[in-house]
Backbone as ProteinMPNN parsed JSONL, in Angstrom:
{"seq_chain_A": "MKKGIHPENYRPVVFKDMSNDDMFITRSTINAKETIEIDGVTYPLVKVEISNTSHPFYTGKAKLVDTAGRVDKFMSRYGNRNKK", "coords_chain_A": {"N_chain_A": [[-1.643, 16.731, -0.408], [-4.628, 15.329, 1.374], [-4.539, 14.672, 4.516], [-4.644, 11.508, 6.596], [-6.388, 9.966, 4.725], [-5.141, 8.268, 3.069], [-3.861, 4.794, 2.606], [-1.742, 3.461, 5.079], [-0.386, 0.922, 4.911], [1.444, -0.004, 2.757], [3.292, -2.446, 0.925], [5.986, -4.442, -0.319], [4.67, -6.623, -2.61], [4.255, -10.111, -4.107], [2.845, -10.782, -7.225], [1.282, -13.377, -8.985], [0.905, -14.706, -11.891], [-1.117, -17.268, -12.904], [-1.776, -18.66, -15.046], [0.563, -18.702, -16.75], [2.763, -18.907, -14.811], [4.191, -16.426, -14.649], [5.641, -14.037, -12.316], [5.68, -10.907, -10.447], [6.895, -8.434, -8.597], [5.422, -5.695, -6.591], [4.208, -2.919, -5.098], [1.728, -2.958, -2.679], [-1.444, -2.897, -1.017], [-3.062, -4.853, -0.464], [-4.632, -7.581, 1.022], [-3.268, -10.507, 1.538], [-3.291, -14.321, 1.972], [-1.303, -16.487, 1.378], [2.224, -16.797, 1.351], [5.46, -16.265, -0.209], [8.837, -17.306, -1.029], [11.194, -15.405, -2.207], [14.597, -15.094, -3.334], [15.552, -15.4, -0.951], [13.674, -13.493, 0.822], [10.645, -13.153, 2.073], [7.654, -12.823, 0.945], [4.214, -11.332, 0.318], [1.702, -13.537, -1.26], [0.141, -13.052, -4.187], [-2.436, -14.785, -6.012], [-3.28, -14.44, -9.453], [-5.553, -14.622, -12.416], [-5.028, -13.748, -14.941], [-2.682, -11.701, -16.623], [-0.452, -8.938, -17.673], [1.472, -10.295, -19.061], [-0.008, -12.864, -20.103], [-2.201, -11.872, -21.241], [-4.409, -11.67, -24.182], [-4.475, -9.236, -25.745], [-2.182, -7.94, -24.89], [-0.233, -9.656, -25.561], [-0.507, -10.054, -28.429], [-1.574, -12.205, -29.365], [-4.11, -12.901, -30.11], [-7.298, -14.67, -30.273], [-9.171, -15.22, -33.194], [-12.49, -14.741, -33.971], [-14.455, -16.414, -36.085], [-17.365, -15.216, -36.929], [-19.184, -14.867, -38.952], [-18.603, -17.365, -40.643], [-19.561, -19.126, -38.743], [-22.328, -18.514, -38.589], [-23.202, -19.094, -41.16], [-22.668, -21.941, -41.231], [-24.714, -22.774, -39.331], [-26.747, -21.991, -40.604], [-26.571, -23.735, -42.767], [-27.01, -26.081, -41.561], [-29.54, -26.059, -40.032], [-31.286, -24.192, -41.133], [-32.868, -24.643, -43.582], [-35.222, -25.983, -42.436], [-37.793, -25.415, -42.035], [-38.823, -24.643, -44.7], [-39.584, -26.791, -46.27]], "CA_chain_A": [[-2.768, 15.496, -0.323], [-5.065, 15.363, 2.518], [-4.123, 13.803, 5.857], [-5.56, 10.661, 7.016], [-7.336, 9.219, 3.843], [-4.612, 7.182, 2.162], [-3.727, 3.669, 3.516], [-0.532, 3.334, 5.565], [0.259, -0.292, 4.808], [2.001, -0.27, 1.577], [4.404, -3.137, 1.13], [6.07, -5.1, -1.616], [3.733, -8.068, -2.785], [4.378, -10.815, -5.519], [1.712, -11.225, -7.931], [1.846, -14.556, -9.717], [0.037, -15.255, -12.936], [-1.424, -18.628, -12.977], [-1.805, -19.324, -16.532], [1.884, -19.21, -17.186], [3.699, -18.849, -13.726], [5.023, -15.302, -14.502], [5.773, -13.423, -11.1], [6.094, -9.516, -10.481], [7.022, -7.699, -7.3], [5.143, -4.428, -6.839], [4.2, -2.309, -3.922], [0.343, -2.858, -2.662], [-2.249, -3.008, 0.274], [-4.057, -6.272, -0.623], [-4.343, -8.684, 2.042], [-2.671, -12.066, 1.119], [-3.294, -15.513, 2.826], [-0.339, -17.188, 1.096], [3.493, -16.225, 0.753], [6.33, -17.011, -1.137], [10.09, -16.634, -0.718], [12.136, -15.128, -3.339], [15.979, -14.75, -3.146], [15.706, -15.073, 0.864], [12.956, -12.61, 1.295], [9.232, -13.543, 2.272], [6.711, -11.723, 0.502], [2.93, -12.204, 0.679], [1.457, -13.762, -2.494], [-1.556, -12.742, -4.417], [-2.749, -15.408, -7.325], [-4.285, -13.8, -10.43], [-5.637, -15.646, -13.441], [-4.643, -13.221, -16.073], [-2.063, -10.457, -16.454], [-0.343, -8.378, -19.122], [2.259, -11.616, -19.645], [-0.78, -13.794, -20.648], [-3.816, -11.309, -21.96], [-4.276, -11.686, -25.515], [-4.21, -8.051, -26.158], [-0.592, -7.293, -24.832], [0.846, -10.603, -26.239], [-0.746, -9.992, -29.79], [-2.049, -13.677, -29.878], [-5.695, -12.933, -29.95], [-8.17, -15.683, -31.142], [-10.263, -14.461, -34.246], [-13.866, -15.534, -34.107], [-15.227, -16.339, -37.197], [-18.876, -15.363, -36.517], [-19.735, -15.18, -40.173], [-18.477, -18.64, -40.677], [-20.705, -19.839, -37.775], [-23.803, -18.41, -38.951], [-23.085, -20.13, -42.534], [-22.493, -23.394, -40.853], [-25.772, -22.902, -38.786], [-27.848, -22.005, -41.741], [-26.72, -24.82, -43.674], [-27.438, -27.467, -40.78], [-30.584, -25.923, -39.322], [-31.978, -23.141, -41.795], [-33.72, -25.056, -44.31], [-35.798, -26.841, -41.767], [-39.144, -25.064, -42.147], [-39.014, -24.312, -46.027], [-40.168, -27.936, -46.942]], "C_chain_A": [[-3.348, 15.861, 1.125], [-4.746, 14.153, 3.556], [-5.099, 12.611, 6.107], [-6.062, 9.691, 6.008], [-6.366, 8.041, 3.038], [-3.941, 5.804, 3.54], [-2.045, 3.809, 3.963], [0.373, 2.023, 5.246], [0.736, -0.812, 3.711], [3.294, -0.814, 1.835], [4.562, -3.95, -0.283], [5.32, -6.528, -1.573], [3.986, -8.649, -3.836], [2.834, -11.338, -5.834], [2.008, -12.16, -8.68], [0.455, -14.731, -10.696], [-0.108, -16.533, -13.185], [-1.515, -19.297, -14.072], [-0.443, -19.383, -17.131], [2.964, -18.804, -16.404], [4.351, -17.774, -13.645], [4.595, -14.588, -12.988], [6.02, -12.146, -11.26], [5.883, -9.159, -9.093], [6.207, -6.344, -7.465], [4.305, -3.919, -5.304], [2.395, -2.374, -3.683], [0.047, -3.041, -0.966], [-2.892, -4.022, 0.414], [-3.547, -7.149, 0.338], [-4.029, -10.132, 1.379], [-2.905, -13.235, 2.017], [-2.076, -16.091, 2.273], [1.282, -16.173, 1.102], [4.254, -16.991, 0.243], [7.678, -16.52, -0.979], [10.94, -16.404, -2.141], [13.537, -14.553, -3.021], [16.144, -14.266, -1.648], [14.73, -14.223, 1.413], [11.537, -12.925, 1.097], [8.15, -12.603, 1.921], [5.408, -12.265, 0.379], [2.518, -12.211, -1.063], [0.116, -13.888, -3.065], [-1.545, -13.645, -6.276], [-3.652, -14.538, -8.495], [-4.63, -14.851, -11.807], [-5.102, -15.11, -14.65], [-3.784, -11.939, -15.837], [-1.296, -9.833, -17.863], [0.793, -9.531, -19.821], [1.386, -12.523, -20.6], [-2.144, -13.339, -21.311], [-3.508, -11.215, -23.546], [-4.173, -10.234, -26.31], [-2.744, -7.492, -25.982], [0.201, -8.273, -25.433], [0.641, -10.633, -27.627], [-1.106, -11.359, -30.294], [-3.38, -13.956, -29.674], [-6.202, -14.081, -30.918], [-9.068, -14.815, -31.955], [-11.454, -15.237, -34.186], [-14.657, -15.478, -35.378], [-16.666, -16.447, -37.367], [-19.547, -15.668, -38.138], [-19.829, -16.8, -40.863], [-19.54, -19.851, -39.874], [-21.835, -19.616, -38.229], [-23.773, -19.213, -40.389], [-23.167, -21.398, -41.816], [-23.856, -23.725, -40.151], [-26.766, -22.758, -39.735], [-27.818, -23.243, -42.582], [-26.927, -25.972, -42.92], [-28.958, -27.281, -40.519], [-31.612, -24.788, -40.165], [-33.028, -23.612, -42.767], [-34.677, -25.845, -43.743], [-37.666, -26.342, -41.924], [-39.389, -24.503, -43.763], [-39.556, -25.555, -47.072], [-41.837, -28.177, -46.973]], "O_chain_A": [[-2.715, 16.545, 1.928], [-4.74, 12.947, 3.31], [-6.291, 12.747, 5.83], [-6.184, 8.532, 6.405], [-6.868, 7.062, 2.485], [-3.706, 5.878, 4.746], [-1.223, 4.247, 3.157], [1.603, 2.036, 5.305], [0.564, -2.015, 3.514], [4.191, -0.306, 2.508], [3.682, -4.114, -1.128], [5.4, -7.351, -0.661], [4.02, -7.897, -4.81], [2.007, -11.951, -5.161], [3.092, -12.011, -9.243], [-0.709, -14.853, -10.312], [0.847, -17.061, -13.754], [-1.34, -20.516, -14.088], [-0.305, -20.164, -18.073], [4.001, -18.394, -16.926], [5.18, -17.728, -12.737], [3.436, -14.591, -12.574], [6.661, -11.933, -12.289], [4.881, -9.496, -8.463], [6.332, -5.831, -8.578], [3.872, -4.782, -4.541], [1.737, -1.809, -4.557], [0.829, -3.23, -0.034], [-3.397, -4.205, 1.521], [-2.364, -7.448, 0.507], [-4.879, -10.665, 0.664], [-2.571, -12.912, 3.157], [-1.484, -16.304, 3.33], [1.295, -14.966, 0.861], [4.044, -18.198, 0.124], [7.791, -15.31, -0.785], [11.204, -17.29, -2.954], [13.566, -13.482, -2.414], [16.637, -13.224, -1.218], [14.836, -14.112, 2.634], [11.158, -12.979, -0.073], [7.84, -11.666, 2.657], [5.272, -13.487, 0.325], [2.818, -11.358, -1.898], [-0.809, -14.579, -2.638], [-0.952, -13.307, -7.301], [-4.731, -14.043, -8.17], [-3.879, -15.789, -12.071], [-4.684, -15.924, -15.473], [-4.114, -11.159, -14.943], [-1.582, -10.263, -18.981], [0.912, -9.578, -21.045], [1.832, -12.918, -21.677], [-2.988, -14.096, -21.791], [-2.474, -10.734, -24.01], [-3.785, -10.219, -27.477], [-2.216, -6.728, -26.79], [1.302, -7.928, -25.863], [1.528, -11.212, -28.253], [-0.973, -11.659, -31.481], [-3.811, -14.997, -29.178], [-5.716, -14.377, -32.009], [-9.64, -13.83, -31.488], [-11.365, -16.451, -34.367], [-15.427, -14.554, -35.64], [-17.215, -17.45, -37.822], [-20.302, -16.611, -38.373], [-20.806, -17.297, -41.422], [-20.039, -20.916, -40.237], [-22.547, -20.614, -38.331], [-24.623, -20.1, -40.469], [-24.26, -21.901, -42.079], [-24.25, -24.883, -40.294], [-27.733, -23.512, -39.626], [-28.841, -23.745, -43.048], [-27.044, -27.004, -43.582], [-29.683, -28.249, -40.749], [-32.74, -24.616, -39.702], [-34.088, -22.986, -42.784], [-35.167, -26.605, -44.579], [-38.575, -27.17, -41.881], [-40.403, -23.813, -43.86], [-39.857, -25.419, -48.257], [-42.309, -29.156, -47.55]]}, "name": "protein", "num_of_chains": 1, "seq": "MKKGIHPENYRPVVFKDMSNDDMFITRSTINAKETIEIDGVTYPLVKVEISNTSHPFYTGKAKLVDTAGRVDKFMSRYGNRNKK"}
């Protein structure tokens, strides 16, 4: 590996999923404004909106969008206005 191109400040950081309050600790160089204490150890805290515990692809709880039903509903409401 080349010398001097990799960051030196890797440290344990807590990432918290705000949608389901799941937390995990991993090593990162990200700058965090907040801290959290877990098991007596203080870690930098990074809040994220979505993670693998809340993303529909990983959880299998994807919402199906019925586009054909929406088009039919639109056409039944507004599609025949110019035919009169």
